[in-house]
Coordinates of C-alpha atoms in Angstrom, one line a residue:
Chain P
M30 CA -97.8 -53.8 -87.9
N31 CA -98.9 -50.2 -88.4
R32 CA -96.9 -48.3 -85.8
R33 CA -99.3 -45.4 -85.6
K34 CA -102.3 -47.6 -85.1
F35 CA -100.5 -49.5 -82.4
L36 CA -99.8 -46.3 -80.4
I37 CA -103.4 -45.2 -80.8
G38 CA -104.4 -48.6 -79.5
C39 CA -102.4 -48.2 -76.4
A40 CA -103.7 -44.8 -75.7
W41 CA -107.3 -46.0 -76.1
S42 CA -106.7 -49.0 -73.8
G43 CA -105.4 -46.7 -71.1
M44 CA -108.3 -44.2 -71.5
S45 CA -110.8 -47.0 -71.3
A46 CA -109.3 -48.2 -68.0
T47 CA -109.7 -44.8 -66.5
L48 CA -113.2 -44.5 -67.7
A49 CA -114.1 -47.9 -66.4
D50 CA -112.6 -47.1 -63.0
A51 CA -114.4 -43.8 -62.7
V52 CA -117.8 -44.7 -64.1
L53 CA -118.3 -48.3 -63.2
A54 CA -116.3 -48.1 -59.9
Q55 CA -114.8 -51.4 -60.7
P56 CA -111.7 -52.2 -58.7
T57 CA -108.8 -52.2 -61.1
D58 CA -108.0 -55.7 -62.1
P59 CA -104.3 -56.2 -61.1
W60 CA -103.5 -58.7 -63.8
T61 CA -102.6 -56.1 -66.5
N62 CA -99.9 -54.5 -64.2
E63 CA -98.7 -57.8 -62.9
F64 CA -98.1 -59.1 -66.4
S65 CA -96.4 -56.0 -67.7
Q66 CA -94.1 -56.0 -64.7
A67 CA -93.3 -59.6 -65.2
L68 CA -92.6 -59.1 -68.9
V69 CA -90.0 -56.4 -68.1
A70 CA -88.2 -58.9 -65.9
D71 CA -88.7 -61.9 -68.2
P72 CA -88.9 -61.2 -71.9
S73 CA -89.7 -64.8 -72.6
L74 CA -93.3 -63.9 -71.7
E75 CA -93.6 -61.9 -74.9
G76 CA -95.7 -64.5 -76.7
Y77 CA -98.5 -64.0 -74.1
A78 CA -98.6 -60.2 -74.2
G79 CA -101.2 -59.9 -76.9
I80 CA -101.9 -57.2 -79.4
A81 CA -103.9 -53.9 -79.4
F82 CA -107.5 -54.2 -80.6
D83 CA -106.9 -52.3 -83.8
T84 CA -103.7 -54.1 -84.8
T85 CA -103.5 -55.6 -88.3
F86 CA -100.4 -57.2 -89.8
S87 CA -99.3 -56.9 -93.4
A88 CA -95.7 -57.7 -94.5
K89 CA -93.8 -59.3 -97.3
V90 CA -90.3 -60.7 -96.8
A91 CA -87.9 -62.8 -98.7
F92 CA -87.0 -66.3 -97.5
A93 CA -83.4 -67.1 -96.6
G94 CA -82.7 -70.3 -98.3
K95 CA -85.0 -71.6 -101.0
P96 CA -88.5 -72.8 -100.4
P97 CA -89.2 -75.8 -102.7
A98 CA -91.0 -74.9 -105.9
S99 CA -93.7 -77.5 -105.1
L100 CA -94.5 -75.6 -101.9
A101 CA -96.8 -72.9 -103.1
G102 CA -99.8 -72.0 -101.0
T103 CA -100.9 -70.5 -97.7
L104 CA -100.5 -71.6 -94.2
Y105 CA -103.4 -70.3 -92.2
R106 CA -103.1 -70.1 -88.4
N107 CA -105.3 -68.9 -85.6
G108 CA -104.9 -68.2 -81.9
P109 CA -105.9 -66.0 -79.0
A110 CA -104.4 -62.6 -79.6
L111 CA -106.5 -59.8 -78.0
H112 CA -105.7 -60.5 -74.3
E113 CA -106.2 -57.0 -73.0
F114 CA -109.0 -54.6 -73.8
G115 CA -110.8 -51.8 -72.1
G116 CA -108.4 -52.0 -69.1
L117 CA -109.0 -55.7 -68.5
R118 CA -106.5 -58.4 -69.1
Y119 CA -108.1 -61.9 -69.5
H120 CA -107.2 -64.5 -66.9
H121 CA -106.8 -67.4 -69.2
W122 CA -104.6 -67.9 -72.4
F123 CA -107.6 -69.4 -74.2
D124 CA -109.8 -66.3 -73.7
G125 CA -108.3 -63.9 -76.2
D126 CA -110.2 -63.0 -79.3
G127 CA -108.8 -64.9 -82.3
M128 CA -106.4 -63.5 -84.8
A129 CA -106.4 -65.2 -88.2
H130 CA -103.0 -65.3 -90.0
A131 CA -102.3 -66.1 -93.7
F132 CA -98.7 -66.9 -94.5
Q133 CA -98.6 -67.1 -98.2
I134 CA -95.6 -68.7 -99.8
A135 CA -94.9 -67.8 -103.5
D136 CA -91.8 -67.2 -105.6
G137 CA -89.4 -67.4 -102.7
N138 CA -91.3 -64.8 -100.7
L139 CA -93.5 -64.9 -97.6
T140 CA -96.5 -62.6 -97.4
H141 CA -98.1 -62.3 -94.0
T142 CA -101.6 -61.0 -93.3
G143 CA -103.0 -61.0 -89.8
R144 CA -106.4 -59.8 -88.7
L145 CA -108.6 -60.2 -85.7
V146 CA -111.8 -62.2 -86.4
L147 CA -114.6 -59.7 -86.0
T148 CA -117.0 -61.9 -84.1
E149 CA -120.4 -60.5 -82.9
K150 CA -118.8 -60.5 -79.4
L151 CA -115.7 -58.5 -80.5
A152 CA -117.9 -56.1 -82.5
A153 CA -120.1 -55.4 -79.5
E154 CA -117.1 -55.0 -77.2
T155 CA -115.2 -52.6 -79.5
K156 CA -118.3 -50.6 -79.9
A157 CA -118.7 -50.4 -76.1
G158 CA -115.0 -49.8 -75.5
R159 CA -114.8 -52.5 -72.9
R160 CA -115.3 -56.2 -72.3
L161 CA -119.0 -57.2 -72.1
R162 CA -118.8 -61.0 -72.3
A163 CA -117.1 -63.6 -70.1
G164 CA -114.2 -65.5 -71.5
F165 CA -113.6 -69.3 -71.4
G166 CA -111.6 -68.9 -68.2
T167 CA -112.5 -65.3 -67.1
A168 CA -115.6 -64.3 -65.2
L169 CA -116.7 -60.7 -65.7
A170 CA -118.2 -59.0 -62.7
N171 CA -120.1 -56.4 -64.7
G172 CA -120.6 -58.4 -67.9
E173 CA -123.7 -59.4 -69.7
R174 CA -125.0 -62.8 -68.9
P175 CA -124.3 -65.1 -71.8
S176 CA -127.5 -65.4 -73.9
S177 CA -126.2 -68.1 -76.3
R178 CA -123.0 -70.0 -77.1
D179 CA -122.1 -67.7 -79.9
S180 CA -122.4 -64.7 -77.7
L181 CA -119.1 -65.9 -76.2
N182 CA -117.6 -67.0 -79.5
T183 CA -114.0 -65.8 -79.9
A184 CA -113.2 -67.9 -83.0
N185 CA -109.7 -68.3 -81.7
T186 CA -108.6 -72.0 -82.0
N187 CA -108.1 -73.3 -85.5
I188 CA -108.6 -72.3 -89.1
L189 CA -109.0 -74.2 -92.3
L190 CA -110.3 -73.9 -95.8
F191 CA -113.1 -76.4 -96.5
A192 CA -115.5 -76.7 -99.5
G193 CA -114.4 -73.3 -100.7
E194 CA -114.8 -71.4 -97.4
L195 CA -112.2 -70.3 -94.9
L196 CA -113.5 -71.1 -91.4
A197 CA -112.1 -69.8 -88.1
L198 CA -113.0 -72.4 -85.5
W199 CA -113.8 -72.3 -81.8
E200 CA -115.2 -75.2 -79.8
G201 CA -118.2 -73.8 -78.0
G202 CA -120.2 -72.4 -81.0
S203 CA -120.4 -71.8 -84.7
A204 CA -117.4 -71.7 -87.1
T205 CA -116.9 -68.2 -88.5
R206 CA -116.5 -67.6 -92.2
L207 CA -113.6 -65.4 -93.3
D208 CA -112.4 -64.1 -96.7
P209 CA -109.5 -66.4 -97.8
G210 CA -107.7 -63.4 -99.3
T211 CA -108.2 -60.5 -96.9
L212 CA -109.3 -62.4 -93.8
A213 CA -112.2 -60.1 -93.4
T214 CA -115.0 -61.6 -91.3
Y215 CA -118.3 -62.6 -93.0
G216 CA -120.2 -64.2 -90.1
P217 CA -121.1 -67.5 -88.5
K218 CA -121.1 -70.6 -90.7
I219 CA -124.6 -72.2 -90.9
W220 CA -124.2 -75.7 -92.2
R221 CA -127.9 -76.1 -92.6
A222 CA -130.8 -73.9 -91.4
D223 CA -131.7 -76.2 -88.6
L224 CA -128.0 -76.4 -87.3
K225 CA -127.6 -72.6 -86.7
G226 CA -125.8 -71.8 -83.5
M227 CA -124.7 -75.4 -82.7
P228 CA -121.3 -76.0 -81.2
F229 CA -118.8 -77.1 -83.9
S230 CA -115.4 -78.0 -82.4
A231 CA -112.1 -76.8 -83.6
H232 CA -110.5 -80.1 -84.6
P233 CA -112.5 -81.5 -87.5
K234 CA -111.0 -84.4 -89.3
L235 CA -110.9 -85.0 -93.0
D236 CA -110.8 -88.6 -94.2
R237 CA -109.4 -89.8 -97.5
H238 CA -112.7 -89.3 -99.3
G239 CA -112.7 -85.6 -98.3
T240 CA -115.5 -86.2 -95.8
M241 CA -115.3 -84.0 -92.7
W242 CA -116.0 -85.5 -89.3
N243 CA -116.5 -83.3 -86.3
F244 CA -118.3 -83.0 -83.0
G245 CA -119.7 -80.3 -80.7
L246 CA -120.2 -80.5 -77.0
D247 CA -123.1 -78.9 -75.2
S248 CA -122.2 -78.9 -71.5
L249 CA -125.6 -77.5 -70.5
S250 CA -127.6 -80.3 -72.0
G251 CA -125.0 -83.0 -71.8
L252 CA -125.3 -83.7 -75.5
L253 CA -122.4 -84.6 -77.8
V254 CA -123.3 -83.6 -81.3
L255 CA -121.7 -85.6 -84.2
Y256 CA -121.2 -84.2 -87.7
E257 CA -120.5 -86.0 -91.0
I258 CA -120.2 -83.4 -93.7
G259 CA -119.6 -84.2 -97.4
P260 CA -116.7 -82.8 -99.4
D261 CA -119.2 -80.3 -100.9
G262 CA -119.9 -78.9 -97.5
V263 CA -123.4 -80.4 -97.2
P264 CA -124.1 -82.3 -93.9
A265 CA -124.8 -85.9 -94.5
R266 CA -125.5 -86.8 -90.8
V267 CA -125.8 -84.8 -87.7
E268 CA -126.9 -86.6 -84.6
A269 CA -126.8 -85.8 -80.9
M270 CA -126.1 -88.4 -78.2
Q271 CA -126.5 -88.0 -74.4
L272 CA -123.0 -88.2 -72.9
P273 CA -122.9 -90.2 -69.6
D274 CA -121.3 -87.7 -67.2
M275 CA -120.4 -84.5 -69.0
S276 CA -116.7 -83.9 -69.6
M277 CA -114.6 -81.4 -71.6
I278 CA -113.5 -82.6 -75.0
H279 CA -111.1 -80.6 -77.2
D280 CA -110.1 -83.1 -79.9
F281 CA -111.0 -86.6 -81.2
A282 CA -109.8 -89.1 -83.8
V283 CA -111.4 -91.1 -86.6
T284 CA -110.6 -94.5 -87.9
A285 CA -112.1 -96.4 -90.8
R286 CA -115.0 -97.6 -88.6
H287 CA -115.0 -95.5 -85.5
L288 CA -114.9 -92.1 -83.8
V289 CA -112.6 -92.1 -80.8
F290 CA -113.0 -89.6 -77.9
L291 CA -111.0 -89.2 -74.7
L292 CA -113.2 -88.0 -71.8
P293 CA -110.9 -86.5 -69.1
P294 CA -112.4 -86.9 -65.6
L295 CA -113.8 -83.4 -65.4
R296 CA -117.3 -82.7 -64.3
F297 CA -119.3 -79.7 -65.5
V298 CA -121.3 -78.1 -62.7
R299 CA -124.2 -76.2 -64.2
E300 CA -125.0 -74.4 -61.0
S301 CA -121.5 -72.9 -60.9
F302 CA -121.8 -71.6 -64.4
E303 CA -125.2 -70.1 -63.7
S304 CA -123.9 -68.4 -60.5
G305 CA -121.4 -66.5 -62.6
L306 CA -118.2 -68.6 -62.6
S307 CA -116.3 -68.8 -65.9
F308 CA -117.0 -71.9 -68.0
L309 CA -113.6 -73.3 -67.1
D310 CA -114.1 -72.8 -63.4
S311 CA -117.5 -74.5 -63.6
H312 CA -115.5 -77.7 -64.1
E313 CA -114.2 -79.9 -61.3
E314 CA -111.5 -82.5 -61.8
I315 CA -112.6 -85.8 -60.2
A316 CA -109.6 -87.1 -58.3
D317 CA -108.5 -90.6 -59.2
A318 CA -111.3 -91.1 -61.6
P319 CA -110.3 -92.8 -64.9
M320 CA -110.1 -91.0 -68.2
R321 CA -112.7 -92.7 -70.4
V322 CA -112.4 -93.6 -74.0
L323 CA -115.6 -93.3 -75.9
V324 CA -115.8 -95.2 -79.2
V325 CA -118.7 -94.4 -81.5
D326 CA -119.5 -96.7 -84.5
K327 CA -119.4 -94.6 -87.7
S328 CA -122.0 -96.8 -89.4
D329 CA -124.5 -96.2 -86.6
L330 CA -123.8 -93.1 -84.5
A331 CA -126.2 -94.3 -81.8
T332 CA -123.9 -97.2 -81.0
H333 CA -121.0 -96.5 -78.6
R334 CA -118.9 -98.2 -76.0
V335 CA -116.8 -96.8 -73.2
Y336 CA -113.4 -98.0 -72.0
E337 CA -111.1 -96.7 -69.2
L338 CA -107.6 -95.5 -69.0
E339 CA -105.9 -94.3 -65.8
H340 CA -106.6 -90.8 -64.5
G341 CA -105.2 -88.1 -66.8
F342 CA -105.9 -85.3 -69.1
A343 CA -105.6 -84.7 -72.9
F344 CA -106.2 -81.8 -75.3
H345 CA -105.0 -83.5 -78.5
L346 CA -105.0 -86.8 -80.3
G347 CA -102.6 -87.4 -83.1
N348 CA -104.3 -90.1 -85.2
A349 CA -106.0 -93.5 -84.9
W350 CA -106.6 -96.6 -87.0
D351 CA -108.3 -99.9 -86.5
D352 CA -108.0 -103.4 -88.0
E353 CA -110.4 -106.2 -88.8
S354 CA -109.8 -107.9 -85.4
G355 CA -111.4 -105.0 -83.6
V356 CA -108.2 -103.4 -82.3
I357 CA -108.0 -99.6 -82.3
R358 CA -104.6 -97.9 -82.1
F359 CA -104.4 -94.2 -81.4
D360 CA -102.0 -91.7 -79.8
Y361 CA -102.7 -88.7 -77.6
V362 CA -100.7 -86.1 -75.7
R363 CA -101.1 -87.1 -72.1
A364 CA -100.9 -85.0 -68.9
D365 CA -101.2 -86.6 -65.5
D366 CA -104.0 -84.1 -64.7
A367 CA -105.7 -81.0 -65.9
S368 CA -103.6 -78.5 -63.9
R369 CA -102.1 -76.9 -67.0
M370 CA -105.5 -75.9 -68.3
L371 CA -107.0 -75.2 -64.9
V372 CA -104.1 -73.3 -63.4
G373 CA -101.0 -73.0 -65.7
F374 CA -102.7 -71.2 -68.6
K375 CA -104.2 -68.8 -66.1
E376 CA -101.1 -68.0 -64.2
I377 CA -99.1 -67.3 -67.4
M378 CA -101.5 -64.4 -68.1
R379 CA -100.3 -62.7 -64.9
G380 CA -96.7 -63.6 -65.7
T381 CA -96.3 -66.4 -63.3
T382 CA -95.0 -69.8 -64.6
K383 CA -94.4 -73.0 -62.7
A384 CA -92.5 -76.0 -63.8
S385 CA -94.8 -79.0 -64.2
K386 CA -94.4 -82.4 -65.6
P387 CA -94.5 -82.1 -69.4
S388 CA -97.2 -83.8 -71.4
Q389 CA -96.0 -86.8 -73.3
S390 CA -96.9 -88.7 -76.5
T391 CA -98.9 -91.7 -75.4
H392 CA -99.9 -94.7 -77.6
V393 CA -102.9 -96.8 -76.8
T394 CA -103.9 -100.2 -78.1
L395 CA -107.6 -100.8 -77.5
D396 CA -109.0 -104.2 -78.0
T397 CA -112.7 -103.5 -78.4
R398 CA -113.7 -107.1 -78.3
A399 CA -111.8 -108.1 -75.2
G400 CA -112.5 -104.7 -73.6
R401 CA -108.8 -104.1 -72.9
C402 CA -106.7 -101.0 -73.1
A403 CA -102.9 -100.7 -72.9
Q404 CA -100.9 -97.6 -73.2
Q405 CA -97.3 -96.7 -73.6
T406 CA -95.7 -93.3 -73.1
I407 CA -92.8 -92.0 -75.0
V408 CA -90.3 -89.8 -73.2
G409 CA -90.1 -86.1 -73.9
G410 CA -92.4 -83.1 -73.4
V411 CA -94.6 -82.5 -76.5
E412 CA -97.8 -81.0 -77.8
F413 CA -99.5 -80.1 -81.1
P414 CA -99.4 -83.6 -82.7
R415 CA -100.0 -83.7 -86.4
V416 CA -99.7 -86.3 -89.1
D417 CA -99.5 -86.4 -92.9
E418 CA -103.3 -85.7 -93.3
R419 CA -103.6 -88.3 -96.1
V420 CA -103.3 -91.0 -93.5
T421 CA -106.0 -89.7 -91.2
G422 CA -107.9 -92.7 -89.8
E423 CA -105.4 -95.1 -91.3
R424 CA -102.3 -96.9 -90.3
Y425 CA -99.6 -94.2 -89.9
R426 CA -95.9 -94.1 -89.3
Y427 CA -95.0 -90.5 -88.5
L428 CA -96.2 -88.0 -85.9
Y429 CA -95.0 -84.4 -85.9
Q430 CA -94.9 -82.7 -82.6
A431 CA -93.7 -79.4 -81.0
S432 CA -91.3 -80.6 -78.3
Q433 CA -89.4 -79.3 -75.3
I434 CA -85.7 -80.0 -74.8
G435 CA -84.1 -77.0 -73.0
E436 CA -84.9 -75.4 -69.7
G437 CA -85.9 -72.0 -71.2
A438 CA -89.2 -73.1 -72.6
I439 CA -90.5 -74.7 -69.4
G440 CA -93.9 -73.4 -68.5
R441 CA -93.9 -71.2 -71.6
G442 CA -94.0 -73.6 -74.5
F443 CA -91.7 -75.6 -76.8
D444 CA -88.3 -75.0 -78.2
A445 CA -88.0 -77.8 -80.7
V446 CA -89.9 -79.8 -83.3
R447 CA -89.7 -83.5 -83.8
R448 CA -90.8 -86.4 -86.0
L449 CA -91.6 -89.6 -84.2
D450 CA -91.6 -92.9 -86.0
V451 CA -94.5 -94.6 -84.4
D452 CA -93.2 -98.1 -85.5
S453 CA -89.7 -97.9 -84.3
G454 CA -89.8 -95.1 -81.7
A455 CA -87.0 -93.3 -83.6
I456 CA -87.0 -89.5 -83.2
D457 CA -85.8 -87.0 -85.7
Q458 CA -85.6 -83.6 -83.9
Y459 CA -84.5 -80.0 -84.5
F460 CA -83.7 -77.8 -81.5
Y461 CA -84.4 -74.1 -82.3
G462 CA -82.6 -72.9 -79.3
S463 CA -83.2 -71.9 -75.7
E464 CA -84.6 -68.5 -76.7
F465 CA -87.2 -69.7 -79.2
L466 CA -90.7 -70.8 -78.6
A467 CA -91.9 -73.2 -81.3
E468 CA -95.6 -73.4 -82.3
E469 CA -97.5 -76.1 -84.1
H470 CA -95.8 -77.4 -87.2
I471 CA -97.7 -78.8 -90.1
F472 CA -96.9 -81.4 -92.7
V473 CA -97.4 -80.7 -96.4
S474 CA -96.9 -83.5 -98.8
E475 CA -94.5 -83.2 -101.8
S476 CA -97.2 -84.3 -104.2
A477 CA -100.6 -86.0 -104.0
H478 CA -99.0 -89.4 -104.7
S479 CA -95.8 -89.2 -102.7
A480 CA -95.3 -91.7 -99.8
E481 CA -96.4 -90.8 -96.3
G482 CA -93.9 -88.4 -94.8
A483 CA -92.3 -87.3 -98.1
G484 CA -92.8 -83.6 -98.1
F485 CA -92.2 -80.6 -95.9
L486 CA -92.8 -79.4 -92.3
L487 CA -93.9 -75.8 -91.9
G488 CA -94.2 -73.9 -88.7
T489 CA -93.7 -70.7 -86.9
V490 CA -91.4 -69.9 -84.0
L491 CA -91.1 -66.9 -81.8
D492 CA -87.5 -65.6 -81.6
L493 CA -87.3 -64.0 -78.2
R494 CA -84.0 -62.3 -78.7
R495 CA -85.0 -60.5 -81.9
R496 CA -88.6 -60.2 -80.9
R497 CA -89.6 -61.6 -84.3
T498 CA -91.8 -64.5 -85.5
L499 CA -90.1 -66.8 -88.0
L500 CA -91.6 -69.2 -90.5
S501 CA -89.5 -72.3 -91.1
V502 CA -89.7 -74.9 -93.9
F503 CA -88.1 -78.3 -93.2
D504 CA -87.5 -81.4 -95.3
A505 CA -90.0 -83.5 -93.4
M506 CA -87.6 -86.6 -93.6
N507 CA -84.7 -84.7 -92.1
L508 CA -85.7 -82.3 -89.4
A509 CA -82.4 -82.6 -87.7
G510 CA -80.8 -81.0 -90.8
G511 CA -82.5 -77.7 -89.9
P512 CA -84.8 -75.5 -92.0
I513 CA -84.2 -75.5 -95.7
A514 CA -85.8 -72.1 -95.9
Q515 CA -86.7 -69.5 -93.2
A516 CA -88.4 -66.1 -93.3
I517 CA -88.2 -63.5 -90.6
L518 CA -91.2 -61.4 -90.1
P519 CA -90.8 -57.7 -89.1
H520 CA -92.9 -58.4 -86.0
A521 CA -93.5 -60.8 -83.1
L522 CA -96.8 -62.5 -83.1
P523 CA -98.8 -63.7 -80.1
L524 CA -98.3 -67.5 -79.6
G525 CA -101.1 -69.2 -81.3
L526 CA -102.8 -72.5 -81.5
H527 CA -103.6 -74.4 -84.7
G528 CA -103.6 -74.0 -88.5
N529 CA -103.7 -75.7 -91.8
F530 CA -102.0 -75.4 -95.2
Q531 CA -103.9 -74.8 -98.4
A532 CA -102.0 -75.4 -101.6
A533 CA -102.2 -72.7 -104.2
Chain L
M12 CA -136.0 -73.9 -73.3
F13 CA -138.2 -72.6 -76.0
H14 CA -141.3 -74.3 -77.2
P15 CA -143.1 -73.6 -80.4
I16 CA -145.4 -70.7 -80.3
Q17 CA -148.8 -71.5 -81.7
P18 CA -151.2 -68.8 -80.6
S19 CA -154.6 -70.3 -81.1
S20 CA -157.6 -68.4 -82.1
A21 CA -159.3 -69.7 -79.0
L22 CA -156.7 -68.0 -76.8
L23 CA -156.9 -64.9 -78.8
V24 CA -160.7 -64.7 -78.3
A25 CA -160.2 -65.4 -74.6
A26 CA -157.8 -62.5 -74.3
I27 CA -160.1 -60.2 -76.1
M28 CA -163.1 -61.3 -74.0
S29 CA -161.3 -60.7 -70.8
A30 CA -160.1 -57.3 -71.7
P31 CA -161.9 -54.5 -70.0
L32 CA -163.9 -52.2 -72.3
G33 CA -164.0 -48.4 -72.5
S34 CA -161.5 -46.0 -71.2
L35 CA -159.5 -48.5 -69.2
A36 CA -158.4 -50.3 -72.4
A37 CA -154.9 -49.6 -73.7
D38 CA -153.0 -50.4 -76.9
L39 CA -149.5 -51.9 -77.0
H40 CA -147.6 -50.9 -80.1
V41 CA -144.7 -53.2 -80.9
E42 CA -142.0 -51.9 -83.3
V43 CA -140.1 -54.9 -84.5
T44 CA -136.8 -54.1 -86.1
G45 CA -134.2 -56.3 -87.7
V46 CA -136.8 -57.8 -90.1
E47 CA -135.5 -59.4 -93.2
V48 CA -137.8 -58.1 -95.9
G49 CA -139.8 -60.6 -97.8
T50 CA -138.6 -63.8 -96.2
G51 CA -141.5 -64.8 -94.0
A52 CA -144.0 -63.2 -91.7
V53 CA -143.1 -61.7 -88.3
K54 CA -145.0 -63.4 -85.5
L55 CA -145.6 -62.0 -82.1
G56 CA -146.8 -63.5 -78.9
L57 CA -148.1 -61.6 -75.9
F58 CA -147.9 -62.8 -72.3
N59 CA -149.4 -61.3 -69.1
Q60 CA -147.8 -63.6 -66.5
A61 CA -144.7 -65.8 -65.9
V62 CA -146.8 -69.0 -66.3
G63 CA -146.7 -70.1 -69.9
F64 CA -143.8 -67.7 -70.8
P65 CA -142.5 -67.9 -73.4
S66 CA -144.3 -70.9 -74.9
A67 CA -148.1 -70.2 -74.4
P68 CA -149.0 -66.6 -75.3
V69 CA -152.4 -65.2 -74.4
A70 CA -152.6 -63.3 -77.7
G71 CA -150.8 -63.5 -81.1
Q72 CA -150.2 -61.2 -84.0
R73 CA -148.8 -61.8 -87.5
A74 CA -147.3 -59.1 -89.7
I75 CA -146.0 -59.3 -93.3
A76 CA -142.2 -58.6 -93.6
T77 CA -142.6 -55.5 -95.8
A78 CA -139.9 -53.4 -94.2
R79 CA -136.8 -53.6 -91.9
T80 CA -139.1 -52.3 -89.1
I81 CA -142.8 -53.2 -88.9
T82 CA -145.3 -52.3 -86.2
A83 CA -147.9 -54.6 -84.7
V84 CA -150.6 -53.6 -82.2
F85 CA -152.2 -55.5 -79.4
R86 CA -155.4 -53.6 -78.8
D87 CA -157.8 -53.1 -75.9
L88 CA -155.5 -54.6 -73.2
A89 CA -156.2 -54.1 -69.5
P90 CA -153.5 -52.0 -67.8
G91 CA -150.9 -54.2 -66.3
V92 CA -147.6 -56.0 -67.1
Y93 CA -146.9 -57.7 -70.4
A94 CA -144.1 -59.3 -72.2
V95 CA -143.7 -59.8 -75.9
I96 CA -141.8 -62.3 -78.1
A97 CA -141.3 -61.7 -81.8
F98 CA -139.7 -63.9 -84.3
Q99 CA -139.5 -64.1 -88.1
D100 CA -141.1 -67.3 -89.4
K101 CA -138.8 -67.6 -92.4
N102 CA -140.1 -71.0 -93.5
G103 CA -143.7 -70.3 -92.8
N104 CA -144.3 -73.3 -90.5
D105 CA -145.9 -71.1 -87.8
I106 CA -143.3 -72.0 -85.1
L107 CA -140.0 -70.7 -84.0
D108 CA -137.6 -73.4 -85.3
R109 CA -134.9 -74.7 -83.1
N110 CA -131.8 -76.9 -83.6
L111 CA -131.0 -80.2 -81.9
L112 CA -130.0 -78.4 -78.7
G113 CA -133.2 -76.3 -78.5
I114 CA -131.5 -73.1 -79.7
P115 CA -133.8 -71.0 -82.0
T116 CA -132.6 -71.0 -85.6
E117 CA -134.9 -68.2 -86.7
S118 CA -134.2 -64.6 -85.6
Y119 CA -136.2 -63.6 -82.5
G120 CA -136.3 -61.0 -79.8
F121 CA -138.1 -60.1 -76.6
S122 CA -139.6 -56.9 -75.1
R123 CA -137.0 -54.7 -73.3
E124 CA -134.5 -56.5 -75.6
A125 CA -134.3 -59.0 -72.8
T126 CA -131.9 -62.0 -73.1
G127 CA -131.6 -64.9 -70.7
F128 CA -128.8 -67.1 -69.5
M129 CA -128.0 -69.4 -72.4
G130 CA -131.7 -69.4 -73.2
P131 CA -134.8 -67.2 -73.1
P132 CA -135.2 -64.5 -70.5
S133 CA -137.6 -64.6 -67.6
F134 CA -141.0 -63.0 -67.8
D135 CA -139.7 -60.4 -65.2
G136 CA -136.7 -59.6 -67.5
A137 CA -139.0 -58.9 -70.5
K138 CA -142.0 -57.3 -68.8
V139 CA -143.2 -53.8 -69.6
T140 CA -145.9 -51.9 -67.8
L141 CA -148.9 -50.8 -69.7
S142 CA -150.7 -47.9 -67.9
G143 CA -151.8 -45.3 -70.4
D144 CA -153.8 -45.4 -73.6
I145 CA -150.9 -46.2 -75.9
E146 CA -147.5 -47.7 -75.1
T147 CA -144.8 -48.2 -77.8
I148 CA -142.0 -50.7 -77.3
T149 CA -139.3 -52.0 -79.6
V150 CA -138.2 -55.6 -80.1
T151 CA -135.1 -56.3 -82.2
L152 CA -134.8 -59.6 -84.0
R153 CA -131.4 -61.2 -83.7

């Protein structure tokens, strides 16, 4: 990071706070102070501090150990990073404006570039010197009323290269096009003129033919939009279906024949949103109601069925596959309720953490003909499930997950990474240590034709002692053996969300 | 939500017929900025009440996209309150195109640069008062 810029950023933030207090007569929001005091007492909150609005990252470091020659390319990652601006600290982890990162691996070196996605929202706010638009979980007393989905777009959830374009993804609006080299922002992705401004979620799935499947949820109209986009980036089918009882959907899974959605028992209350509550706070969790499974037929997107699981909540699905007998098998990361999203990811932004039951890898067998669902949970707190992407929608053996072993990570994140053998239940795990917070790890195959699981696992981890972010490369068949190569960046990055690898 | 705007000539005639003549009449000049030059005409709709806003204008104008900012004039209007919508009809189909969710896909804007809550503004949010001979307002297409 540019040190001088960082200092200017701090001064500017402080000045804006003073201005806001004097001119707008807003009561000073206490979260900024509460968090900075908590951070002094507990350095493990570092990953939630965020960056100054004019921060950019640019660094080149050598790997310790030797990254394999076949692993040349760029790991792109994204996540909320600008948590504080204009004297206001957002009240939810998911609110921060997205920062795109490129971790380029070449010739035994790691080159890191990090840049905030300059969305229309962020451009307007930096020009004004203060927050203008509400966040996903933060209402703004003196903010503008949201005029469209994209007026709230922070482009902060995922990033991938598809059909020659680097896309920063958010789930409530358009994808945002970035320059794959410099990460400069070009603007919203318009898949087709008549699809401008439609919600395009942050977890698209690519099948073996290179077809991209995705969805978008419009809570206001109760419509679930389904996308099938060809490998050339041209939409083949885009259809909207009315969802019975609106929910909140972050991720989904595809099989050879179906699209599989989990609908947690959350109800969107339009009146709450219109009255000025944040989008998140406009949702109510319905006690004891089942979590529904929505199965859409890929051959006819108008055909769907709904099944029920016990009450619960999920952000992520790992993978899914189905067989000729009409049985769908899929895994998801299950929480007993939505409290982490509704409360936990708020409280951490003021430096308060609470131990709660960790979310667990849960495996569902859904017999679509008999209408029966059975699920089995595997012990251990996990999140960020990934697979060897070549088996997306097909029978798979390995799941890669960030996991939690020690006490230090409780309420803050994960301290380990694991490979779960879905067939045998065997776990291959690496524990970073009690003062590390591990982020999503991504599988990269050794070659296009290598067997499932033969390759590397790549991921970032925040080293709280050194206040540095590290990038590790594992032999994906032997995580317990520890990283075969690791690079230490000269800076600590905010904890992020999702990413993808692009081979050189 | 938005509805296609199709100002009919009958409505236009009705608007002109009902406008008072002589010194009471005023002109509303609308400067439309954010025009993409050469990609389709700019269409404007005029409203004088909340009923029918923003789908059934009482008068319409059409201007060729010759510059980043173009000016259209609604002439001989009775003094009172008015609201204006402008959009660029890029594909020349005479309507403000919308996606599956009803969100406009062509650039548009309202008088007083009004925006609504996840949709169009209210008539009150966009209304301007026309009292003198000539009033000039700006609408930015976004």
